[in-house]
Short mmCIF file of C-alpha atoms in Angstrom, two decimals:
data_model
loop_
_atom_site.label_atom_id
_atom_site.label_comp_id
_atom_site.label_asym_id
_atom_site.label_seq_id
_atom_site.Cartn_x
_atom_site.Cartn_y
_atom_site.Cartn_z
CA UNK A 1278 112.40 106.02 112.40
CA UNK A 1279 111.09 102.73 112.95
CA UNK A 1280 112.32 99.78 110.86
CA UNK A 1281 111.86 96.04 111.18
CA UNK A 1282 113.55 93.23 110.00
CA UNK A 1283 112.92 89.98 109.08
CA UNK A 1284 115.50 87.17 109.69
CA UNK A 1285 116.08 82.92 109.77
CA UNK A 1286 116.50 80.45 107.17
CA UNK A 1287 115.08 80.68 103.13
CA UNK A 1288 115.09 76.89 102.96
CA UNK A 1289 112.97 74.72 105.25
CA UNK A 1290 112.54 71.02 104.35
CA UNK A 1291 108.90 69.88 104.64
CA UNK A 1292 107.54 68.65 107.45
CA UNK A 1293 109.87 70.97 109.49
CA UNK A 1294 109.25 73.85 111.46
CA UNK A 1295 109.79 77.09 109.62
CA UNK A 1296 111.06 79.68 112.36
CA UNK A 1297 111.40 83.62 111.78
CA UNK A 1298 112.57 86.45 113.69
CA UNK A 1299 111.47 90.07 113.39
CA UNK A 1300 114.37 92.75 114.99
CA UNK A 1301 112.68 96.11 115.60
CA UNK A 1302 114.67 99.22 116.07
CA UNK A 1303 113.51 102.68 116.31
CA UNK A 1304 110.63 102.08 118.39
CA UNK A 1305 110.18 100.31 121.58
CA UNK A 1306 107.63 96.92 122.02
CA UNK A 1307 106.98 97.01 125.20
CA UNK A 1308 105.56 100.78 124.81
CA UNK A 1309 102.60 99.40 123.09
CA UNK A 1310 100.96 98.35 119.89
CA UNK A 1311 100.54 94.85 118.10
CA UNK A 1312 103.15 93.12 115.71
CA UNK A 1313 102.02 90.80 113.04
CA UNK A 1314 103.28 88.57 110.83
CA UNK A 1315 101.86 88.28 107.16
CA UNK A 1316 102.97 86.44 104.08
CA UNK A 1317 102.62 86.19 99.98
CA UNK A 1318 102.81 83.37 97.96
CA UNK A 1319 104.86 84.00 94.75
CA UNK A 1320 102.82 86.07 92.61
CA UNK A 1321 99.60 85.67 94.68
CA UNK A 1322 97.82 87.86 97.50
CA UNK A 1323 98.84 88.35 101.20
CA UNK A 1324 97.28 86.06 104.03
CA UNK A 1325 97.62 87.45 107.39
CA UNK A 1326 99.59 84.95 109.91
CA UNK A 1327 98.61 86.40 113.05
CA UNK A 1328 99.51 89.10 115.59
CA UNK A 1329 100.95 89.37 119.40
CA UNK A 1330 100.73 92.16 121.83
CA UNK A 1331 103.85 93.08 123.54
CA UNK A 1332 102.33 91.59 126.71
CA UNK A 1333 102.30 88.55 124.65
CA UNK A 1334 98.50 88.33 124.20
CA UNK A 1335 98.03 87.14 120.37
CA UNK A 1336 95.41 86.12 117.25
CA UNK A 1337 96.30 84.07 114.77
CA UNK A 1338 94.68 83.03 111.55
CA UNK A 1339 92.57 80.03 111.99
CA UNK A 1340 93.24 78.75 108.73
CA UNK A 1341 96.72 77.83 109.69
CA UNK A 1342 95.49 75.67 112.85
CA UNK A 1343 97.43 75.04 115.83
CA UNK A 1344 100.65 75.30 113.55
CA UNK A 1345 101.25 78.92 114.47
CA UNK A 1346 103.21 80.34 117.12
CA UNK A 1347 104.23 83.66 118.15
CA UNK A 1348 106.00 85.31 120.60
CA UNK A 1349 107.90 88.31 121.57
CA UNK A 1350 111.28 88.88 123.64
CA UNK A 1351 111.00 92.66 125.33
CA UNK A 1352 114.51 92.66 126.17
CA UNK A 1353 115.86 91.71 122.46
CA UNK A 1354 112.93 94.38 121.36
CA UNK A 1355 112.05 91.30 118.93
CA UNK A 1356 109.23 89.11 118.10
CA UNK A 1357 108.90 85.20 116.14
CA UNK A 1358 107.26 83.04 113.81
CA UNK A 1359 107.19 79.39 114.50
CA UNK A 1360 105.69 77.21 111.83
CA UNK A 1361 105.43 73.72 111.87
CA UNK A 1362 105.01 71.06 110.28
CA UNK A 1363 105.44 72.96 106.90
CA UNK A 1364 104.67 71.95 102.86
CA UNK A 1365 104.97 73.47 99.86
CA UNK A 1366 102.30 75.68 100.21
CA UNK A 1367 103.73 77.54 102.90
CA UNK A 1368 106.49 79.07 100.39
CA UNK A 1369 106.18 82.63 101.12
CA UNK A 1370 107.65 85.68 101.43
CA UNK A 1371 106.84 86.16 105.10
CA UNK A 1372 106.56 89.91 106.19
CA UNK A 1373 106.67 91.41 109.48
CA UNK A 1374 104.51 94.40 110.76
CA UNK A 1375 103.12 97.06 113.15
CA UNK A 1376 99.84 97.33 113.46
CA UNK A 1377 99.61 100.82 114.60
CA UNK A 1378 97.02 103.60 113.28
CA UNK A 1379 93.67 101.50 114.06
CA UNK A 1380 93.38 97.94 112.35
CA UNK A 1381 96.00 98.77 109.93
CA UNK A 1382 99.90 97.84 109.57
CA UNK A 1383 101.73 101.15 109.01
CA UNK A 1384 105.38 99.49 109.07
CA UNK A 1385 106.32 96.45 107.28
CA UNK A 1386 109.95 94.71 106.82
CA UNK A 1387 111.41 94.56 103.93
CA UNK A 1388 110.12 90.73 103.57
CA UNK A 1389 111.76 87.31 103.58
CA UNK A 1390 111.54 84.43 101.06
CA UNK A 1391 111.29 81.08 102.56
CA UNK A 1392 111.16 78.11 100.23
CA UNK A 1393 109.92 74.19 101.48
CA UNK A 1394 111.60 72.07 99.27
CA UNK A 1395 113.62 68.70 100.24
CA UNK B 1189 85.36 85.05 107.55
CA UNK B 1190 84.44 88.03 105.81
CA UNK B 1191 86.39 87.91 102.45
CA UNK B 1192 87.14 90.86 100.12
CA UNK B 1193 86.74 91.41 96.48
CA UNK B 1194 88.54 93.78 94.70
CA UNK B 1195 87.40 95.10 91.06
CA UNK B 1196 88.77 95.77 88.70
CA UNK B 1197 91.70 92.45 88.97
CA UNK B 1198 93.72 94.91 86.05
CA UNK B 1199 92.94 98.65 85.73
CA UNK B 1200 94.67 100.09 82.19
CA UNK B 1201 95.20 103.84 82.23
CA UNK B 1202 97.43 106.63 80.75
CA UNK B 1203 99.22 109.38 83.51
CA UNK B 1204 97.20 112.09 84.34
CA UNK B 1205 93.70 109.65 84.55
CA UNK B 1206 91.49 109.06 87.10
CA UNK B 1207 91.81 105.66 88.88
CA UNK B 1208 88.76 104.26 90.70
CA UNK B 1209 89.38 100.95 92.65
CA UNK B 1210 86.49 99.00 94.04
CA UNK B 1211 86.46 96.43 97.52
CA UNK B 1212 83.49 94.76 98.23
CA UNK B 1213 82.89 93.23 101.73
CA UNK B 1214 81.21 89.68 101.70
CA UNK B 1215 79.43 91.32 104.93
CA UNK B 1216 79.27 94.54 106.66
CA UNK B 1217 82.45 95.97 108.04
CA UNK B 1218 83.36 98.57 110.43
CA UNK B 1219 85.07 101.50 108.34
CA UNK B 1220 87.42 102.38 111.39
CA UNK B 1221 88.74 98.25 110.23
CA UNK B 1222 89.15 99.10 106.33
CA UNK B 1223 92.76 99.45 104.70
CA UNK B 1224 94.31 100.26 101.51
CA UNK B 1225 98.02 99.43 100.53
CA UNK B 1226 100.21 99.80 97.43
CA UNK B 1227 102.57 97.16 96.82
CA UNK B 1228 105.60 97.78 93.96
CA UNK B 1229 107.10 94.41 92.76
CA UNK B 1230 109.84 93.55 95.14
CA UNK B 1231 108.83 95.67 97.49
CA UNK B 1232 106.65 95.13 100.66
CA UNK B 1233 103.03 96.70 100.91
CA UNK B 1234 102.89 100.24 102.18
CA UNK B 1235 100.05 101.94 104.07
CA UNK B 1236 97.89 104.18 101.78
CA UNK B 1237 94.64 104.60 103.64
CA UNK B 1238 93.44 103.83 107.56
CA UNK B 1239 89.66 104.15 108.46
CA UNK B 1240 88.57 103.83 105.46
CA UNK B 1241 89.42 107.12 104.52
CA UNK B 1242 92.88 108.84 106.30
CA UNK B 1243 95.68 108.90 104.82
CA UNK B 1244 98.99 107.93 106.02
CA UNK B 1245 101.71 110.04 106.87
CA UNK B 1246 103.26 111.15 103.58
CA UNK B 1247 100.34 109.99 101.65
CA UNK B 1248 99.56 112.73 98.96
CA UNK B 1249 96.09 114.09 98.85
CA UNK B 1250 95.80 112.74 95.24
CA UNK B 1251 94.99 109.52 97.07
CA UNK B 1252 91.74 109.22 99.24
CA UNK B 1253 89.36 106.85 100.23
CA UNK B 1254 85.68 106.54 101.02
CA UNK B 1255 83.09 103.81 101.51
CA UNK B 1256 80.81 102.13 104.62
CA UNK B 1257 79.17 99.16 104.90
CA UNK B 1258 80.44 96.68 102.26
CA UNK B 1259 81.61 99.14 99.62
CA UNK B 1260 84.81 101.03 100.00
CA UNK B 1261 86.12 102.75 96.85
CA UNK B 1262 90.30 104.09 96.43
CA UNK B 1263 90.44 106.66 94.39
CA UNK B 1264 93.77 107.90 92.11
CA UNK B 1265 92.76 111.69 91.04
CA UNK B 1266 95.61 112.22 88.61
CA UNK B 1267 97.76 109.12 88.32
CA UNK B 1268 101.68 109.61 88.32
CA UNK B 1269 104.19 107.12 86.83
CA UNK B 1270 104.94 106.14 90.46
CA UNK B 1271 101.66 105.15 91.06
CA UNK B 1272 101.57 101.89 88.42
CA UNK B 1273 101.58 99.10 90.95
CA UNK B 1274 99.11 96.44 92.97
CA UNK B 1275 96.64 98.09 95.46
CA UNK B 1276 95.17 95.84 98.37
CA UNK B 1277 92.36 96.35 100.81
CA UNK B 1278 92.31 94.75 103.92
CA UNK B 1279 89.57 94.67 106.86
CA UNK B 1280 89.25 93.55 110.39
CA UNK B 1281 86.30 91.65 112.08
CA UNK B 1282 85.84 88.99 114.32
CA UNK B 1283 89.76 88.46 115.20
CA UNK B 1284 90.58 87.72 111.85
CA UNK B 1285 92.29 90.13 109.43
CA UNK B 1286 91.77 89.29 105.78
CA UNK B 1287 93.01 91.27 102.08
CA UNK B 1288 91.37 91.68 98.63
CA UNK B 1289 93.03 89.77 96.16
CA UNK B 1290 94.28 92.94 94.83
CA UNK B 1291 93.39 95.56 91.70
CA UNK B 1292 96.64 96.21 89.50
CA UNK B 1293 96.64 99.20 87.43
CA UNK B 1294 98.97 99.45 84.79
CA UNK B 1295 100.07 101.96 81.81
CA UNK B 1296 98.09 101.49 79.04
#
């Protein structure tokens, strides 16, 4: 079945770029359909990060700026989170997804915690 | 951005109730867009309902949606133990995906 999972640091200091990797297995990317990256505050909602097409097309949320980037690597079957210039607010647990069965994310990691603290 | 709101924030009910979960759209929104999820603490959201009203694979029929325009309602038939947890909606337009803030129900 397909699974995904979330890797990289769970400490970034502020100011620094947080940087995520999400390892799919089970399912190929480059046969299709969009991967997305969304976090949750502790004990708050989820914010969606943005998404990118295995062709490397992507959206993100314009609330986070010009801070985002994502990209995918086809031949690691693999796709990344680059935030930068990071604060306190962006403590998270930071989610990975397939958005799959119309506008909806059918798959989701398991989740990582990533903490900005000096 | 269109934003969500989800009533009620805490839904108190015994096993065996009826659970009715509201998500209001601050604009129209397409229903093919709308999404339901259950999250369990620790865990990471799972797909309930797609298009406003399928169910996911797995999903039991005790679970359906409905709704168009800027009210979409999840409804619980007969609520199971497994079933106590947070429930998001979540919608696309305009590029931008956005969630409710979430309706928790709980055992009263």
């Amino acid at each position: 079945q397909v699974q995904l999972q979330e890797s990289g640091p769970g400490l970034v200091k502020p100011s620094e770029t947080l940087s995520l990797t999400c390892a799919v297995s089970g399912y190929s990317i480059s046969s299709g359909s969009y991967w997305g990256w969304i976090r949750q505050p502790p004990g708050r909602g989820l914010e969606w990060i943005g998404n990118i097409y295995h062709s490397g097309s992507t959206y993100h949320n314009p609330s986070l700026k010009s801070r985002v980037t994502i990209s995918v690597d086809t031949s690691k079957n693999q796709f990344s989170l680059k935030l930068s210039s990071v604060t306190a607010a962006d403590t998270a647990v930071y989610y990975c997804a397939r958005r799959a069965l119309g506008y909806a994310f059918d798959i989701w990691g398991q989740g990582t915690m990533v903490t900005v603290s000096s | 951005e269109i934003v969500l709101t989800q009533s009620p924030g805490t839904l108190s009910l015994s096993p065996g109730e009826r659970a009715t979960l509201s998500c209001r759209a601050s604009q129209s929104v397409f229903s093919t867009s709308l999404a339901w999820y259950q999250q369990k603490p620790g865990q990471a959201p799972s797909l309930l309902i797609y298009g406003a009203s399928n169910r996911a694979t797995g999903i039991p029929d005790r679970f359906s949606g409905s709704g168009s325009g800027t009210d979409f309602t999840l409804t619980i038939s007969r609520l199971e133990p497994k079933d106590f947890a947070v429930y998001y909606c979540q919608q696309y337009g305009n590029s931008l995906w956005t969630f409710g803030q979430g309706t928790k129900v709980e055992i009263k």
